[in-house]
Amino acid sequence: KNQVEQSPQSLIILEGKNCTLQCNYTVSPFSNLRWYKQDTGRGPVSLTIMTFSENTKSNGRYTATLDADTKQSSLHITASQLSDSASYICVVHAGNNRKLIWGLGTSLAVNP
Amino acid sequence: SQTIHQWPATLVQPVGSPLSLECTVEGTSNPNLYWYRQAAGRGLQLLFYSIGIGQISSEVPQNLSASRPQDRQFILSSKKLLLSDSGFYLCAWSSLGDRVVTEAFFGQGTRLTVV
């Protein structure tokens, strides 16, 4: 069964600190993996997209990694800001159709 | 540039009433269109997707229906709302292609509360 699991479910950090969010997936065949940021009450916004041949991709203070062998991805946030408070969702695109398999997200709270 | 419009932002409807949520995309042609629902504390659930005018695929059996009367218009409807239809509804679009790394762009969502 195609699944995407994220950890931790929620996380609280202090402003300026770094954090890493985890994503494990069992989607097959794999096409690409995406990380989205969703502010409360808003639509998700894409942070990164990676194919199986990409190990790391950065978008400002966000760096995503992908290990296609172990089927794991991480999102590292550097020097967190209050505006980073949001839900971060890992999404895997199954290669045999147009379906996106969504994780439940990690709720991140950055406190001053 | 491409933009996606979704309205209304919030909606409170009584049980048994009809529903119509509209989504339009600008700046692109022949997009793939999607309707998602996100219940509180849950992940996004794909409800419908469309690869062209009049072509609708339903992912889950439910009380809702979707239509695509124009290339860049996607409508989510219900004849009689249930309490369980409450949730956050998101419209999204992406460019076509199974083998192309495409990105999905989301509208701002509609918060539906059925009372």
mmCIF file of C-alpha atoms in Angstrom:
data_model
loop_
_atom_site.group_PDB
_atom_site.id
_atom_site.type_symbol
_atom_site.label_atom_id
_atom_site.label_comp_id
_atom_site.label_asym_id
_atom_site.label_seq_id
_atom_site.Cartn_x
_atom_site.Cartn_y
_atom_site.Cartn_z
ATOM 1 C CA LYS A 1 0.000 0.000 0.000
ATOM 2 C CA ASN A 2 1.289 3.439 -0.924
ATOM 3 C CA GLN A 3 1.910 5.417 2.233
ATOM 4 C CA VAL A 4 3.783 8.487 3.399
ATOM 5 C CA GLU A 5 4.615 8.816 7.072
ATOM 6 C CA GLN A 6 6.001 11.928 8.711
ATOM 7 C CA SER A 7 7.636 12.560 12.038
ATOM 8 C CA PRO A 8 7.413 14.181 14.422
ATOM 9 C CA GLN A 9 3.710 14.950 14.374
ATOM 10 C CA SER A 10 4.402 18.325 15.977
ATOM 11 C CA LEU A 11 7.455 20.285 16.987
ATOM 12 C CA ILE A 12 8.130 23.432 18.988
ATOM 13 C CA ILE A 13 11.432 25.265 18.637
ATOM 14 C CA LEU A 14 12.840 28.651 19.562
ATOM 15 C CA GLU A 15 13.410 31.314 16.968
ATOM 16 C CA GLY A 16 16.857 31.073 15.423
ATOM 17 C CA LYS A 17 17.231 27.344 16.039
ATOM 18 C CA ASN A 18 17.511 24.659 13.360
ATOM 19 C CA CYS A 19 15.219 21.670 12.982
ATOM 20 C CA THR A 20 14.818 18.592 10.798
ATOM 21 C CA LEU A 21 11.568 16.977 9.743
ATOM 22 C CA GLN A 22 11.398 13.374 8.547
ATOM 23 C CA CYS A 23 9.426 11.626 5.834
ATOM 24 C CA ASN A 24 9.362 7.871 5.094
ATOM 25 C CA TYR A 25 7.461 6.505 2.142
ATOM 26 C CA THR A 26 6.463 3.185 0.638
ATOM 27 C CA VAL A 27 5.201 4.533 -2.678
ATOM 28 C CA SER A 28 6.084 2.475 -5.730
ATOM 29 C CA PRO A 29 6.923 3.193 -8.443
ATOM 30 C CA PHE A 30 8.433 6.442 -7.280
ATOM 31 C CA SER A 31 8.336 9.531 -9.486
ATOM 32 C CA ASN A 32 9.160 12.493 -7.293
ATOM 33 C CA LEU A 33 8.906 13.792 -3.752
ATOM 34 C CA ARG A 34 7.721 17.212 -2.736
ATOM 35 C CA TRP A 35 7.716 19.230 0.442
ATOM 36 C CA TYR A 36 4.917 21.732 0.947
ATOM 37 C CA LYS A 37 4.408 24.432 3.564
ATOM 38 C CA GLN A 38 0.834 25.060 4.626
ATOM 39 C CA ASP A 39 -0.031 28.055 6.763
ATOM 40 C CA THR A 40 -3.150 27.679 8.884
ATOM 41 C CA GLY A 41 -6.266 28.138 6.783
ATOM 42 C CA ARG A 42 -4.327 28.527 3.541
ATOM 43 C CA GLY A 43 -3.462 26.327 0.598
ATOM 44 C CA PRO A 44 -0.131 24.451 0.548
ATOM 45 C CA VAL A 45 2.837 26.126 -1.131
ATOM 46 C CA SER A 46 5.603 24.083 -2.711
ATOM 47 C CA LEU A 47 9.079 24.289 -1.181
ATOM 48 C CA THR A 48 11.019 21.669 -3.144
ATOM 49 C CA ILE A 49 10.523 18.883 -5.681
ATOM 50 C CA MET A 50 13.075 16.082 -6.053
ATOM 51 C CA THR A 51 13.331 13.158 -8.429
ATOM 52 C CA PHE A 52 15.037 9.871 -7.523
ATOM 53 C CA SER A 53 18.373 11.109 -8.929
ATOM 54 C CA GLU A 54 18.508 14.155 -6.665
ATOM 55 C CA ASN A 55 19.991 13.776 -3.188
ATOM 56 C CA THR A 56 19.576 17.316 -1.932
ATOM 57 C CA LYS A 57 17.845 20.515 -2.946
ATOM 58 C CA SER A 58 17.769 23.875 -1.227
ATOM 59 C CA ASN A 59 15.304 26.729 -1.244
ATOM 60 C CA GLY A 60 16.657 29.516 0.911
ATOM 61 C CA ARG A 61 16.762 28.313 4.501
ATOM 62 C CA TYR A 62 15.017 25.072 3.542
ATOM 63 C CA THR A 63 17.107 22.076 2.491
ATOM 64 C CA ALA A 64 15.512 18.794 1.487
ATOM 65 C CA THR A 65 17.347 15.493 1.200
ATOM 66 C CA LEU A 66 16.265 12.289 -0.471
ATOM 67 C CA ASP A 67 17.563 8.740 -0.088
ATOM 68 C CA ALA A 68 15.726 6.724 -2.715
ATOM 69 C CA ASP A 69 17.314 3.488 -1.488
ATOM 70 C CA THR A 70 15.948 3.745 2.025
ATOM 71 C CA LYS A 71 12.890 5.701 0.852
ATOM 72 C CA GLN A 72 13.494 8.513 3.291
ATOM 73 C CA SER A 73 13.486 12.275 2.972
ATOM 74 C CA SER A 74 14.176 15.086 5.373
ATOM 75 C CA LEU A 75 13.513 18.798 5.425
ATOM 76 C CA HIS A 76 16.035 20.883 7.327
ATOM 77 C CA ILE A 77 15.152 24.411 8.354
ATOM 78 C CA THR A 78 18.043 26.671 9.258
ATOM 79 C CA ALA A 79 17.876 29.704 11.530
ATOM 80 C CA SER A 80 14.143 29.396 12.034
ATOM 81 C CA GLN A 81 11.894 32.441 11.938
ATOM 82 C CA LEU A 82 8.480 33.060 13.443
ATOM 83 C CA SER A 83 7.024 32.909 9.938
ATOM 84 C CA ASP A 84 8.190 29.309 9.626
ATOM 85 C CA SER A 85 5.351 28.295 11.947
ATOM 86 C CA ALA A 86 3.180 26.116 9.705
ATOM 87 C CA SER A 87 2.432 22.550 8.740
ATOM 88 C CA TYR A 88 5.065 20.901 6.529
ATOM 89 C CA ILE A 89 3.736 18.178 4.303
ATOM 90 C CA CYS A 90 5.669 15.510 2.447
ATOM 91 C CA VAL A 91 4.044 14.359 -0.789
ATOM 92 C CA VAL A 92 5.161 11.524 -3.051
ATOM 93 C CA HIS A 93 4.104 11.253 -6.665
ATOM 94 C CA ALA A 94 3.453 7.664 -7.732
ATOM 95 C CA GLY A 95 4.953 7.168 -11.160
ATOM 96 C CA ASN A 96 2.221 4.965 -12.593
ATOM 97 C CA ASN A 97 -0.577 7.526 -12.382
ATOM 98 C CA ARG A 98 -1.244 11.097 -11.531
ATOM 99 C CA LYS A 99 -1.828 10.450 -7.848
ATOM 100 C CA LEU A 100 -0.058 12.349 -5.138
ATOM 101 C CA ILE A 101 0.276 10.468 -1.860
ATOM 102 C CA TRP A 102 0.115 12.963 0.987
ATOM 103 C CA GLY A 103 1.601 12.661 4.445
ATOM 104 C CA LEU A 104 -0.289 14.048 7.437
ATOM 105 C CA GLY A 105 2.299 16.766 7.952
ATOM 106 C CA THR A 106 4.455 18.015 10.800
ATOM 107 C CA SER A 107 3.072 20.993 12.674
ATOM 108 C CA LEU A 108 5.951 23.337 13.476
ATOM 109 C CA ALA A 109 5.663 26.160 15.979
ATOM 110 C CA VAL A 110 8.509 28.663 16.221
ATOM 111 C CA ASN A 111 8.385 30.613 19.454
ATOM 112 C CA PRO A 112 10.198 33.873 20.209
ATOM 113 C CA SER B 1 2.004 34.130 -14.629
ATOM 114 C CA GLN B 2 -0.503 31.561 -13.595
ATOM 115 C CA THR B 3 -2.994 32.180 -10.828
ATOM 116 C CA ILE B 4 -5.742 30.121 -9.289
ATOM 117 C CA HIS B 5 -8.880 31.575 -7.769
ATOM 118 C CA GLN B 6 -11.145 29.737 -5.388
ATOM 119 C CA TRP B 7 -14.258 31.052 -3.672
ATOM 120 C CA PRO B 8 -15.831 31.565 -1.282
ATOM 121 C CA ALA B 9 -13.194 31.555 1.447
ATOM 122 C CA THR B 10 -15.641 30.478 4.133
ATOM 123 C CA LEU B 11 -19.113 29.011 3.980
ATOM 124 C CA VAL B 12 -21.648 27.912 6.569
ATOM 125 C CA GLN B 13 -24.459 25.800 5.196
ATOM 126 C CA PRO B 14 -27.320 23.863 6.821
ATOM 127 C CA VAL B 15 -27.596 20.120 6.446
ATOM 128 C CA GLY B 16 -29.532 19.195 3.325
ATOM 129 C CA SER B 17 -28.725 22.397 1.452
ATOM 130 C CA PRO B 18 -26.935 22.409 -1.929
ATOM 131 C CA LEU B 19 -23.304 23.347 -2.450
ATOM 132 C CA SER B 20 -21.358 24.937 -5.258
ATOM 133 C CA LEU B 21 -17.671 25.813 -4.957
ATOM 134 C CA GLU B 22 -15.937 27.321 -7.932
ATOM 135 C CA CYS B 23 -12.317 27.328 -8.980
ATOM 136 C CA THR B 24 -10.769 29.068 -11.980
ATOM 137 C CA VAL B 25 -7.217 29.125 -13.298
ATOM 138 C CA GLU B 26 -5.616 31.918 -15.289
ATOM 139 C CA GLY B 27 -2.480 32.024 -17.374
ATOM 140 C CA THR B 28 -2.354 28.434 -18.555
ATOM 141 C CA SER B 29 -4.302 26.160 -20.850
ATOM 142 C CA ASN B 30 -5.421 22.544 -20.489
ATOM 143 C CA PRO B 31 -4.356 22.193 -16.867
ATOM 144 C CA ASN B 32 -4.971 19.136 -14.724
ATOM 145 C CA LEU B 33 -7.447 20.229 -12.057
ATOM 146 C CA TYR B 34 -7.995 18.741 -8.618
ATOM 147 C CA TRP B 35 -10.360 19.032 -5.687
ATOM 148 C CA TYR B 36 -8.997 18.034 -2.285
ATOM 149 C CA ARG B 37 -10.566 17.944 1.157
ATOM 150 C CA GLN B 38 -8.648 18.325 4.376
ATOM 151 C CA ALA B 39 -10.447 17.383 7.564
ATOM 152 C CA ALA B 40 -9.184 18.781 10.862
ATOM 153 C CA GLY B 41 -5.940 17.038 11.836
ATOM 154 C CA ARG B 42 -5.943 14.942 8.694
ATOM 155 C CA GLY B 43 -3.988 14.909 5.474
ATOM 156 C CA LEU B 44 -5.273 16.049 2.109
ATOM 157 C CA GLN B 45 -7.689 13.625 0.479
ATOM 158 C CA LEU B 46 -8.074 13.736 -3.293
ATOM 159 C CA LEU B 47 -11.762 13.926 -4.216
ATOM 160 C CA PHE B 48 -11.755 14.525 -7.971
ATOM 161 C CA TYR B 49 -9.319 15.218 -10.742
ATOM 162 C CA SER B 50 -9.822 16.261 -14.341
ATOM 163 C CA ILE B 51 -7.519 16.126 -17.325
ATOM 164 C CA GLY B 52 -9.869 17.986 -19.666
ATOM 165 C CA ILE B 53 -13.291 19.509 -20.255
ATOM 166 C CA GLY B 54 -16.013 17.117 -19.197
ATOM 167 C CA GLN B 55 -13.475 14.520 -17.993
ATOM 168 C CA ILE B 56 -13.850 13.878 -14.285
ATOM 169 C CA SER B 57 -12.379 11.062 -12.219
ATOM 170 C CA SER B 58 -13.698 10.393 -8.745
ATOM 171 C CA GLU B 59 -11.303 9.030 -6.170
ATOM 172 C CA VAL B 60 -13.699 8.183 -3.360
ATOM 173 C CA PRO B 61 -17.419 7.461 -3.202
ATOM 174 C CA GLN B 62 -19.115 10.374 -1.595
ATOM 175 C CA ASN B 63 -21.913 12.882 -1.491
ATOM 176 C CA LEU B 64 -20.139 15.293 -3.824
ATOM 177 C CA SER B 65 -19.777 15.715 -7.574
ATOM 178 C CA ALA B 66 -17.502 17.754 -9.799
ATOM 179 C CA SER B 67 -17.842 19.325 -13.213
ATOM 180 C CA ARG B 68 -15.527 21.027 -15.648
ATOM 181 C CA PRO B 69 -17.657 23.111 -18.000
ATOM 182 C CA GLN B 70 -14.696 25.090 -19.338
ATOM 183 C CA ASP B 71 -10.982 24.406 -19.733
ATOM 184 C CA ARG B 72 -9.992 26.448 -16.694
ATOM 185 C CA GLN B 73 -13.072 26.110 -14.517
ATOM 186 C CA PHE B 74 -13.672 23.374 -11.987
ATOM 187 C CA ILE B 75 -16.807 23.197 -9.857
ATOM 188 C CA LEU B 76 -17.488 21.101 -6.758
ATOM 189 C CA SER B 77 -21.155 20.477 -5.996
ATOM 190 C CA SER B 78 -23.555 18.681 -3.760
ATOM 191 C CA LYS B 79 -27.336 18.386 -3.936
ATOM 192 C CA LYS B 80 -27.736 17.797 -0.192
ATOM 193 C CA LEU B 81 -24.940 18.491 2.276
ATOM 194 C CA LEU B 82 -24.185 16.156 5.164
ATOM 195 C CA LEU B 83 -22.514 17.067 8.447
ATOM 196 C CA SER B 84 -19.568 14.919 7.381
ATOM 197 C CA ASP B 85 -18.989 17.203 4.379
ATOM 198 C CA SER B 86 -17.522 19.841 6.678
ATOM 199 C CA GLY B 87 -13.875 20.499 6.007
ATOM 200 C CA PHE B 88 -11.310 22.582 4.203
ATOM 201 C CA TYR B 89 -11.646 22.246 0.426
ATOM 202 C CA LEU B 90 -8.727 22.996 -1.827
ATOM 203 C CA CYS B 91 -8.616 23.367 -5.582
ATOM 204 C CA ALA B 92 -5.307 22.777 -7.333
ATOM 205 C CA TRP B 93 -3.887 22.695 -10.840
ATOM 206 C CA SER B 94 -0.828 21.214 -12.467
ATOM 207 C CA SER B 95 0.514 20.999 -15.986
ATOM 208 C CA LEU B 96 -0.141 17.729 -17.796
ATOM 209 C CA GLY B 97 2.170 14.762 -18.258
ATOM 210 C CA ASP B 98 2.816 11.558 -16.378
ATOM 211 C CA ARG B 99 6.546 11.662 -17.012
ATOM 212 C CA VAL B 100 7.053 15.349 -16.397
ATOM 213 C CA VAL B 101 7.979 16.524 -12.933
ATOM 214 C CA THR B 102 5.021 18.772 -12.357
ATOM 215 C CA GLU B 103 4.175 20.931 -9.449
ATOM 216 C CA ALA B 104 0.688 21.373 -8.046
ATOM 217 C CA PHE B 105 -0.446 24.900 -7.257
ATOM 218 C CA PHE B 106 -3.204 25.408 -4.745
ATOM 219 C CA GLY B 107 -5.967 27.914 -4.252
ATOM 220 C CA GLN B 108 -6.511 29.533 -0.890
ATOM 221 C CA GLY B 109 -9.159 27.046 0.133
ATOM 222 C CA THR B 110 -12.776 27.140 1.276
ATOM 223 C CA ARG B 111 -13.630 26.427 4.882
ATOM 224 C CA LEU B 112 -17.034 24.684 4.769
ATOM 225 C CA THR B 113 -19.022 24.173 7.943
ATOM 226 C CA VAL B 114 -22.228 22.204 7.689
ATOM 227 C CA VAL B 115 -24.556 22.867 10.622
#
